[in-house]
Amino acid sequence: MKYTISKELFQTLAGEVEVLKKAHKAVILAHYYQRPEIQDIADFVGDSLQLSQQAATTDAEVIVFCGVHFMAESAAILSPDKVVILPEAQAGCPMADMVDAEGLRAYKKRVPGVQVVCYVNTSAEVKAESDICCTSANAVKVLESLKGKDILFIPDENLGRYAANILDKSLQFWPGYCKTHDRLTKEDILKARREHPLAKVIVHPECRVDVCQEADYIGSTAGLIAYAQNSEKQEFIVGTESGILHRLNQVCPTKEFYLASERLVCPNMKLTTLAKVRDALTTLSPRITVEDKIRVRAKEALDRMLAL
Ligand code: 13P
Ligand code: SF4
């Protein structure tokens, strides 16, 4: 995938970022959905689980999080002594906004004793009201670890249904979804299969249930990359956000990847630019913090997940 800025501008900005990063003892973490030039200057690129593991263990003093708000917030929860920066303050996640702490508290009142599994795509306040977090990489493992019958999965209904189906477990679901993955339809997959009959279909579990049913493999972003790397196949139809193509092409240069729909672009993930990363490292802002009262309880939910 090509950079969204010229090579010359990339070199200038990347040079400035490198100098500032050293001066502030900073580490740059980026999600696979980020612009190609952001992925290429990052110290670590990963899925949500890998990024929270990095945030929890890094010895850098400053974490520059190139992703969306809940990711930087998770880093601030896990590493409260570090300065956590989100270069673009407006980079949120519409799915995370589909559940709030007040609504969740009301649900728990209606269903006393319910255990709440929350996808990391949630606010710190919602995590603080939850028993355990999960990501798309470990949702099955997290659900497997829970005893008891009353389990509520928030907020991604598609991911919850995917994991529950594997375990043949009955769950309660929150009606949330990813607006980006929801744009991919079963018809898109069938059309892509007709155009590329030899390709394997690989999709993210945030996709609609009928899209997942058409897939050869379902996994987190890191899972999809590992599958393509280890597969003997040469062609893949990719059902997740477009940014992943950059890494897929880097690690599998001789294989062909086709985005299942041109609509698979998360506008929030694309808000972070290299100039904003440079500015954020210059001013050490916008800074993400979480008040202690919420942070300590949210950390318990994240720690339970990381302990698995
Ligand atoms: P993963 O990278 O953990 O698969 O998550 C995808 C996602 O939706 C990030 O916003
Ligand atoms: Fe949120 Fe979906 Fe964008 Fe991920 S891809 S940040 S879940 S809207």
GROMACS .gro file of C-alpha atoms and ligand atoms in nm:
model
  326
    1MET     CA    1   0.000   0.000   0.000
    2LYS     CA    2   0.127   0.342  -0.088
    3TYR     CA    3   0.197   0.621   0.159
    4THR     CA    4  -0.067   0.893   0.175
    5ILE     CA    5   0.207   1.161   0.162
    6SER     CA    6   0.500   1.212  -0.077
    7LYS     CA    7   0.826   1.018  -0.018
    8GLU     CA    8   1.008   1.349   0.045
    9LEU     CA    9   0.760   1.462   0.311
   10PHE     CA   10   0.770   1.116   0.466
   11GLN     CA   11   1.148   1.134   0.501
   12THR     CA   12   1.141   1.482   0.657
   13LEU     CA   13   0.866   1.397   0.907
   14ALA     CA   14   1.007   1.054   0.990
   15GLY     CA   15   1.343   1.219   1.067
   16GLU     CA   16   1.181   1.474   1.299
   17VAL     CA   17   0.980   1.203   1.474
   18GLU     CA   18   1.295   0.996   1.531
   19VAL     CA   19   1.480   1.286   1.697
   20LEU     CA   20   1.183   1.380   1.920
   21LYS     CA   21   1.123   1.018   2.013
   22LYS     CA   22   1.479   0.978   2.142
   23ALA     CA   23   1.466   1.311   2.328
   24HIS     CA   24   1.149   1.208   2.515
   25LYS     CA   25   1.237   0.837   2.559
   26ALA     CA   26   0.914   0.761   2.377
   27VAL     CA   27   0.782   0.448   2.212
   28ILE     CA   28   0.537   0.459   1.920
   29LEU     CA   29   0.268   0.189   1.917
   30ALA     CA   30   0.043   0.154   1.612
   31HIS     CA   31  -0.256  -0.059   1.516
   32TYR     CA   32  -0.266  -0.249   1.185
   33TYR     CA   33  -0.547  -0.018   1.064
   34GLN     CA   34  -0.322   0.289   1.071
   35ARG     CA   35  -0.196   0.461   0.756
   36PRO     CA   36   0.104   0.282   0.597
   37GLU     CA   37   0.349   0.561   0.682
   38ILE     CA   38   0.245   0.548   1.049
   39GLN     CA   39   0.298   0.172   1.061
   40ASP     CA   40   0.643   0.218   0.909
   41ILE     CA   41   0.766   0.466   1.173
   42ALA     CA   42   0.615   0.275   1.467
   43ASP     CA   43   0.833   0.077   1.708
   44PHE     CA   44   0.562  -0.182   1.733
   45VAL     CA   45   0.257  -0.259   1.516
   46GLY     CA   46   0.000  -0.507   1.643
   47ASP     CA   47  -0.355  -0.609   1.720
   48SER     CA   48  -0.537  -0.480   2.029
   49LEU     CA   49  -0.411  -0.762   2.252
   50GLN     CA   50  -0.047  -0.726   2.150
   51LEU     CA   51  -0.067  -0.348   2.186
   52SER     CA   52  -0.201  -0.368   2.541
   53GLN     CA   53   0.072  -0.621   2.627
   54GLN     CA   54   0.332  -0.379   2.491
   55ALA     CA   55   0.178  -0.086   2.681
   56ALA     CA   56   0.186  -0.288   3.004
   57THR     CA   57   0.552  -0.387   2.975
   58THR     CA   58   0.735  -0.106   2.794
   59ASP     CA   59   1.007   0.079   2.983
   60ALA     CA   60   0.965   0.394   2.772
   61GLU     CA   61   0.857   0.709   2.957
   62VAL     CA   62   0.616   0.824   2.687
   63ILE     CA   63   0.375   0.608   2.485
   64VAL     CA   64   0.252   0.760   2.159
   65PHE     CA   65  -0.054   0.560   2.067
   66CYS     CA   66  -0.144   0.560   1.699
   67GLY     CA   67  -0.489   0.408   1.711
   68VAL     CA   68  -0.820   0.516   1.862
   69HIS     CA   69  -0.913   0.655   2.203
   70PHE     CA   70  -0.995   0.332   2.389
   71MET     CA   71  -0.654   0.190   2.297
   72ALA     CA   72  -0.464   0.487   2.442
   73GLU     CA   73  -0.694   0.479   2.744
   74SER     CA   74  -0.610   0.111   2.801
   75ALA     CA   75  -0.241   0.204   2.790
   76ALA     CA   76  -0.304   0.478   3.049
   77ILE     CA   77  -0.491   0.230   3.269
   78LEU     CA   78  -0.213  -0.028   3.249
   79SER     CA   79   0.081   0.215   3.280
   80PRO     CA   80  -0.037   0.507   3.496
   81ASP     CA   81   0.317   0.632   3.556
   82LYS     CA   82   0.374   0.689   3.184
   83VAL     CA   83   0.275   0.980   2.967
   84VAL     CA   84   0.024   0.843   2.712
   85ILE     CA   85  -0.037   1.051   2.402
   86LEU     CA   86  -0.308   1.010   2.136
   87PRO     CA   87  -0.190   1.226   1.842
   88GLU     CA   88  -0.547   1.288   1.724
   89ALA     CA   89  -0.787   1.359   2.012
   90GLN     CA   90  -1.094   1.305   1.789
   91ALA     CA   91  -0.999   0.948   1.698
   92GLY     CA   92  -1.275   0.757   1.874
   93CYS     CA   93  -1.447   0.425   1.812
   94PRO     CA   94  -1.821   0.441   1.733
   95MET     CA   95  -1.864   0.086   1.861
   96ALA     CA   96  -1.714   0.177   2.199
   97ASP     CA   97  -1.965   0.463   2.219
   98MET     CA   98  -2.256   0.219   2.184
   99VAL     CA   99  -2.233   0.124   2.553
  100ASP     CA  100  -2.201   0.361   2.848
  101ALA     CA  101  -2.146   0.294   3.218
  102GLU     CA  102  -2.491   0.415   3.315
  103GLY     CA  103  -2.665   0.178   3.073
  104LEU     CA  104  -2.447  -0.110   3.188
  105ARG     CA  105  -2.518  -0.039   3.556
  106ALA     CA  106  -2.892  -0.041   3.479
  107TYR     CA  107  -2.856  -0.380   3.305
  108LYS     CA  108  -2.666  -0.526   3.601
  109LYS     CA  109  -2.943  -0.407   3.832
  110ARG     CA  110  -3.202  -0.584   3.616
  111VAL     CA  111  -2.995  -0.907   3.604
  112PRO     CA  112  -2.826  -0.941   3.944
  113GLY     CA  113  -2.513  -1.158   3.943
  114VAL     CA  114  -2.459  -1.132   3.566
  115GLN     CA  115  -2.091  -1.157   3.468
  116VAL     CA  116  -1.986  -0.892   3.220
  117VAL     CA  117  -1.727  -0.964   2.951
  118CYS     CA  118  -1.628  -0.644   2.780
  119TYR     CA  119  -1.448  -0.613   2.450
  120VAL     CA  120  -1.149  -0.378   2.486
  121ASN     CA  121  -1.336  -0.147   2.247
  122THR     CA  122  -1.503   0.026   2.546
  123SER     CA  123  -1.439   0.327   2.768
  124ALA     CA  124  -1.248   0.303   3.097
  125GLU     CA  125  -1.572   0.366   3.285
  126VAL     CA  126  -1.739   0.068   3.116
  127LYS     CA  127  -1.434  -0.151   3.184
  128ALA     CA  128  -1.458  -0.050   3.550
  129GLU     CA  129  -1.814  -0.192   3.556
  130SER     CA  130  -1.705  -0.519   3.389
  131ASP     CA  131  -1.565  -0.844   3.526
  132ILE     CA  132  -1.313  -0.919   3.253
  133CYS     CA  133  -1.200  -0.772   2.922
  134CYS     CA  134  -1.131  -0.954   2.598
  135THR     CA  135  -1.002  -0.878   2.252
  136SER     CA  136  -1.090  -1.046   1.926
  137ALA     CA  137  -0.778  -1.263   1.970
  138ASN     CA  138  -0.878  -1.410   2.305
  139ALA     CA  139  -1.260  -1.379   2.330
  140VAL     CA  140  -1.304  -1.758   2.311
  141LYS     CA  141  -1.040  -1.818   2.580
  142VAL     CA  142  -1.190  -1.552   2.808
  143LEU     CA  143  -1.542  -1.693   2.774
  144GLU     CA  144  -1.411  -2.044   2.831
  145SER     CA  145  -1.258  -1.933   3.161
  146LEU     CA  146  -1.594  -1.820   3.301
  147LYS     CA  147  -1.812  -2.048   3.510
  148GLY     CA  148  -2.175  -1.962   3.572
  149LYS     CA  149  -2.471  -1.918   3.341
  150ASP     CA  150  -2.550  -1.549   3.327
  151ILE     CA  151  -2.289  -1.387   3.101
  152LEU     CA  152  -2.335  -1.058   2.919
  153PHE     CA  153  -2.104  -0.981   2.626
  154ILE     CA  154  -2.058  -0.609   2.543
  155PRO     CA  155  -2.064  -0.423   2.308
  156ASP     CA  156  -1.988  -0.622   1.989
  157GLU     CA  157  -2.271  -0.863   1.923
  158ASN     CA  158  -2.098  -1.018   1.620
  159LEU     CA  159  -1.780  -1.102   1.809
  160GLY     CA  160  -1.985  -1.232   2.102
  161ARG     CA  161  -2.193  -1.457   1.878
  162TYR     CA  162  -1.884  -1.585   1.698
  163ALA     CA  163  -1.713  -1.684   2.026
  164ALA     CA  164  -2.032  -1.824   2.185
  165ASN     CA  165  -2.093  -2.036   1.878
  166ILE     CA  166  -1.746  -2.194   1.896
  167LEU     CA  167  -1.800  -2.282   2.262
  168ASP     CA  168  -2.167  -2.368   2.219
  169LYS     CA  169  -2.233  -2.135   2.510
  170SER     CA  170  -2.544  -1.926   2.557
  171LEU     CA  171  -2.477  -1.559   2.628
  172GLN     CA  172  -2.662  -1.232   2.657
  173PHE     CA  173  -2.562  -0.974   2.398
  174TRP     CA  174  -2.546  -0.598   2.382
  175PRO     CA  175  -2.667  -0.464   2.046
  176GLY     CA  176  -2.338  -0.298   1.944
  177TYR     CA  177  -2.142  -0.334   1.622
  178CYS     CA  178  -1.853  -0.187   1.425
  179LYS     CA  179  -1.978   0.061   1.167
  180THR     CA  180  -1.683  -0.017   0.940
  181HIS     CA  181  -1.706  -0.397   0.940
  182ASP     CA  182  -2.085  -0.375   0.916
  183ARG     CA  183  -2.046  -0.229   0.566
  184LEU     CA  184  -1.919  -0.564   0.438
  185THR     CA  185  -2.203  -0.782   0.309
  186LYS     CA  186  -2.239  -1.147   0.216
  187GLU     CA  187  -2.297  -1.031  -0.145
  188ASP     CA  188  -1.954  -0.859  -0.141
  189ILE     CA  189  -1.793  -1.188  -0.041
  190LEU     CA  190  -1.980  -1.391  -0.303
  191LYS     CA  191  -1.881  -1.138  -0.572
  192ALA     CA  192  -1.515  -1.143  -0.461
  193ARG     CA  193  -1.518  -1.525  -0.467
  194ARG     CA  194  -1.650  -1.522  -0.825
  195GLU     CA  195  -1.371  -1.281  -0.925
  196HIS     CA  196  -1.099  -1.473  -0.740
  197PRO     CA  197  -1.209  -1.838  -0.728
  198LEU     CA  198  -0.876  -1.965  -0.594
  199ALA     CA  199  -0.860  -1.720  -0.303
  200LYS     CA  200  -0.920  -1.799   0.064
  201VAL     CA  201  -1.165  -1.569   0.241
  202ILE     CA  202  -1.028  -1.434   0.571
  203VAL     CA  203  -1.243  -1.205   0.788
  204HIS     CA  204  -1.247  -1.032   1.126
  205PRO     CA  205  -1.510  -1.151   1.380
  206GLU     CA  206  -1.653  -0.797   1.394
  207CYS     CA  207  -1.809  -0.879   1.055
  208ARG     CA  208  -2.178  -0.969   1.028
  209VAL     CA  209  -2.271  -1.329   1.114
  210ASP     CA  210  -2.366  -1.416   0.752
  211VAL     CA  211  -2.029  -1.278   0.633
  212CYS     CA  212  -1.842  -1.489   0.889
  213GLN     CA  213  -2.034  -1.796   0.771
  214GLU     CA  214  -1.882  -1.748   0.424
  215ALA     CA  215  -1.523  -1.728   0.554
  216ASP     CA  216  -1.246  -1.987   0.540
  217TYR     CA  217  -1.079  -1.828   0.841
  218ILE     CA  218  -1.196  -1.583   1.110
  219GLY     CA  219  -0.947  -1.407   1.336
  220SER     CA  220  -0.808  -1.092   1.494
  221THR     CA  221  -0.592  -0.871   1.274
  222ALA     CA  222  -0.278  -1.050   1.399
  223GLY     CA  223  -0.455  -1.384   1.346
  224LEU     CA  224  -0.541  -1.298   0.985
  225ILE     CA  225  -0.179  -1.200   0.913
  226ALA     CA  226  -0.045  -1.520   1.069
  227TYR     CA  227  -0.297  -1.729   0.871
  228ALA     CA  228  -0.192  -1.570   0.540
  229GLN     CA  229   0.177  -1.617   0.625
  230ASN     CA  230   0.138  -1.983   0.715
  231SER     CA  231  -0.100  -2.073   0.433
  232GLU     CA  232   0.019  -2.245   0.116
  233LYS     CA  233  -0.241  -2.046  -0.079
  234GLN     CA  234  -0.139  -1.751  -0.293
  235GLU     CA  235  -0.455  -1.538  -0.292
  236PHE     CA  236  -0.673  -1.398  -0.016
  237ILE     CA  237  -0.996  -1.200   0.000
  238VAL     CA  238  -0.960  -0.980   0.308
  239GLY     CA  239  -1.264  -0.887   0.519
  240THR     CA  240  -1.132  -0.628   0.759
  241GLU     CA  241  -1.015  -0.266   0.762
  242SER     CA  242  -0.798  -0.162   0.466
  243GLY     CA  243  -0.488  -0.070   0.672
  244ILE     CA  244  -0.407  -0.437   0.726
  245LEU     CA  245  -0.313  -0.472   0.357
  246HIS     CA  246   0.009  -0.281   0.423
  247ARG     CA  247   0.139  -0.542   0.667
  248LEU     CA  248   0.001  -0.833   0.463
  249ASN     CA  249   0.194  -0.714   0.157
  250GLN     CA  250   0.508  -0.661   0.366
  251VAL     CA  251   0.510  -1.007   0.520
  252CYS     CA  252   0.381  -1.193   0.212
  253PRO     CA  253   0.532  -1.002  -0.083
  254THR     CA  254   0.461  -1.279  -0.335
  255LYS     CA  255   0.096  -1.331  -0.239
  256GLU     CA  256  -0.211  -1.140  -0.363
  257PHE     CA  257  -0.457  -0.970  -0.127
  258TYR     CA  258  -0.795  -0.833  -0.236
  259LEU     CA  259  -0.994  -0.610  -0.002
  260ALA     CA  260  -1.344  -0.763   0.010
  261SER     CA  261  -1.504  -0.417  -0.020
  262GLU     CA  262  -1.370  -0.069  -0.083
  263ARG     CA  263  -1.595   0.049   0.200
  264LEU     CA  264  -1.374  -0.120   0.460
  265VAL     CA  265  -1.213   0.202   0.578
  266CYS     CA  266  -1.239   0.317   0.941
  267PRO     CA  267  -1.237   0.699   0.926
  268ASN     CA  268  -1.124   0.724   1.288
  269MET     CA  269  -0.820   0.506   1.234
  270LYS     CA  270  -0.719   0.728   0.942
  271LEU     CA  271  -0.728   1.054   1.142
  272THR     CA  272  -0.373   1.004   1.268
  273THR     CA  273  -0.115   1.150   1.030
  274LEU     CA  274   0.263   1.166   1.050
  275ALA     CA  275   0.251   1.545   1.097
  276LYS     CA  276   0.018   1.494   1.396
  277VAL     CA  277   0.257   1.237   1.544
  278ARG     CA  278   0.541   1.490   1.508
  279ASP     CA  279   0.331   1.765   1.671
  280ALA     CA  280   0.221   1.534   1.952
  281LEU     CA  281   0.582   1.445   2.027
  282THR     CA  282   0.673   1.814   2.025
  283THR     CA  283   0.405   1.923   2.274
  284LEU     CA  284   0.348   1.586   2.451
  285SER     CA  285  -0.023   1.631   2.393
  286PRO     CA  286  -0.312   1.545   2.361
  287ARG     CA  287  -0.250   1.345   2.679
  288ILE     CA  288  -0.484   1.064   2.786
  289THR     CA  289  -0.537   1.011   3.158
  290VAL     CA  290  -0.790   0.816   3.363
  291GLU     CA  291  -0.892   0.920   3.713
  292ASP     CA  292  -0.772   0.675   3.977
  293LYS     CA  293  -1.118   0.581   4.104
  294ILE     CA  294  -1.208   0.438   3.762
  295ARG     CA  295  -0.859   0.334   3.658
  296VAL     CA  296  -0.804   0.085   3.942
  297ARG     CA  297  -1.129  -0.102   3.871
  298ALA     CA  298  -1.080  -0.093   3.494
  299LYS     CA  299  -0.728  -0.230   3.541
  300GLU     CA  300  -0.866  -0.531   3.730
  301ALA     CA  301  -1.075  -0.625   3.424
  302LEU     CA  302  -0.777  -0.580   3.191
  303ASP     CA  303  -0.539  -0.766   3.427
  304ARG     CA  304  -0.774  -1.064   3.447
  305MET     CA  305  -0.761  -1.086   3.069
  306LEU     CA  306  -0.383  -1.046   3.050
  307ALA     CA  307  -0.334  -1.312   3.319
  308LEU     CA  308  -0.496  -1.567   3.087
  30913P     P1  309  -0.789  -0.639   1.661
  30913P     O1  310  -0.670  -0.573   1.601
  30913P     O2  311  -0.765  -0.669   1.805
  30913P     O3  312  -0.830  -0.757   1.582
  30913P     O4  313  -0.909  -0.534   1.665
  30913P     C1  314  -0.969  -0.476   1.560
  30913P     C2  315  -1.032  -0.346   1.594
  30913P     O5  316  -1.146  -0.326   1.577
  30913P     C3  317  -0.955  -0.237   1.644
  30913P     O6  318  -1.036  -0.126   1.650
  310SF4    FE1  319  -1.403   0.096   1.611
  310SF4    FE2  320  -1.457  -0.054   1.399
  310SF4    FE3  321  -1.294   0.154   1.372
  310SF4    FE4  322  -1.216  -0.065   1.509
  310SF4     S1  323  -1.261  -0.052   1.293
  310SF4     S2  324  -1.192   0.149   1.570
  310SF4     S3  325  -1.412  -0.128   1.602
  310SF4     S4  326  -1.512   0.161   1.428
   0.00000   0.00000   0.00000
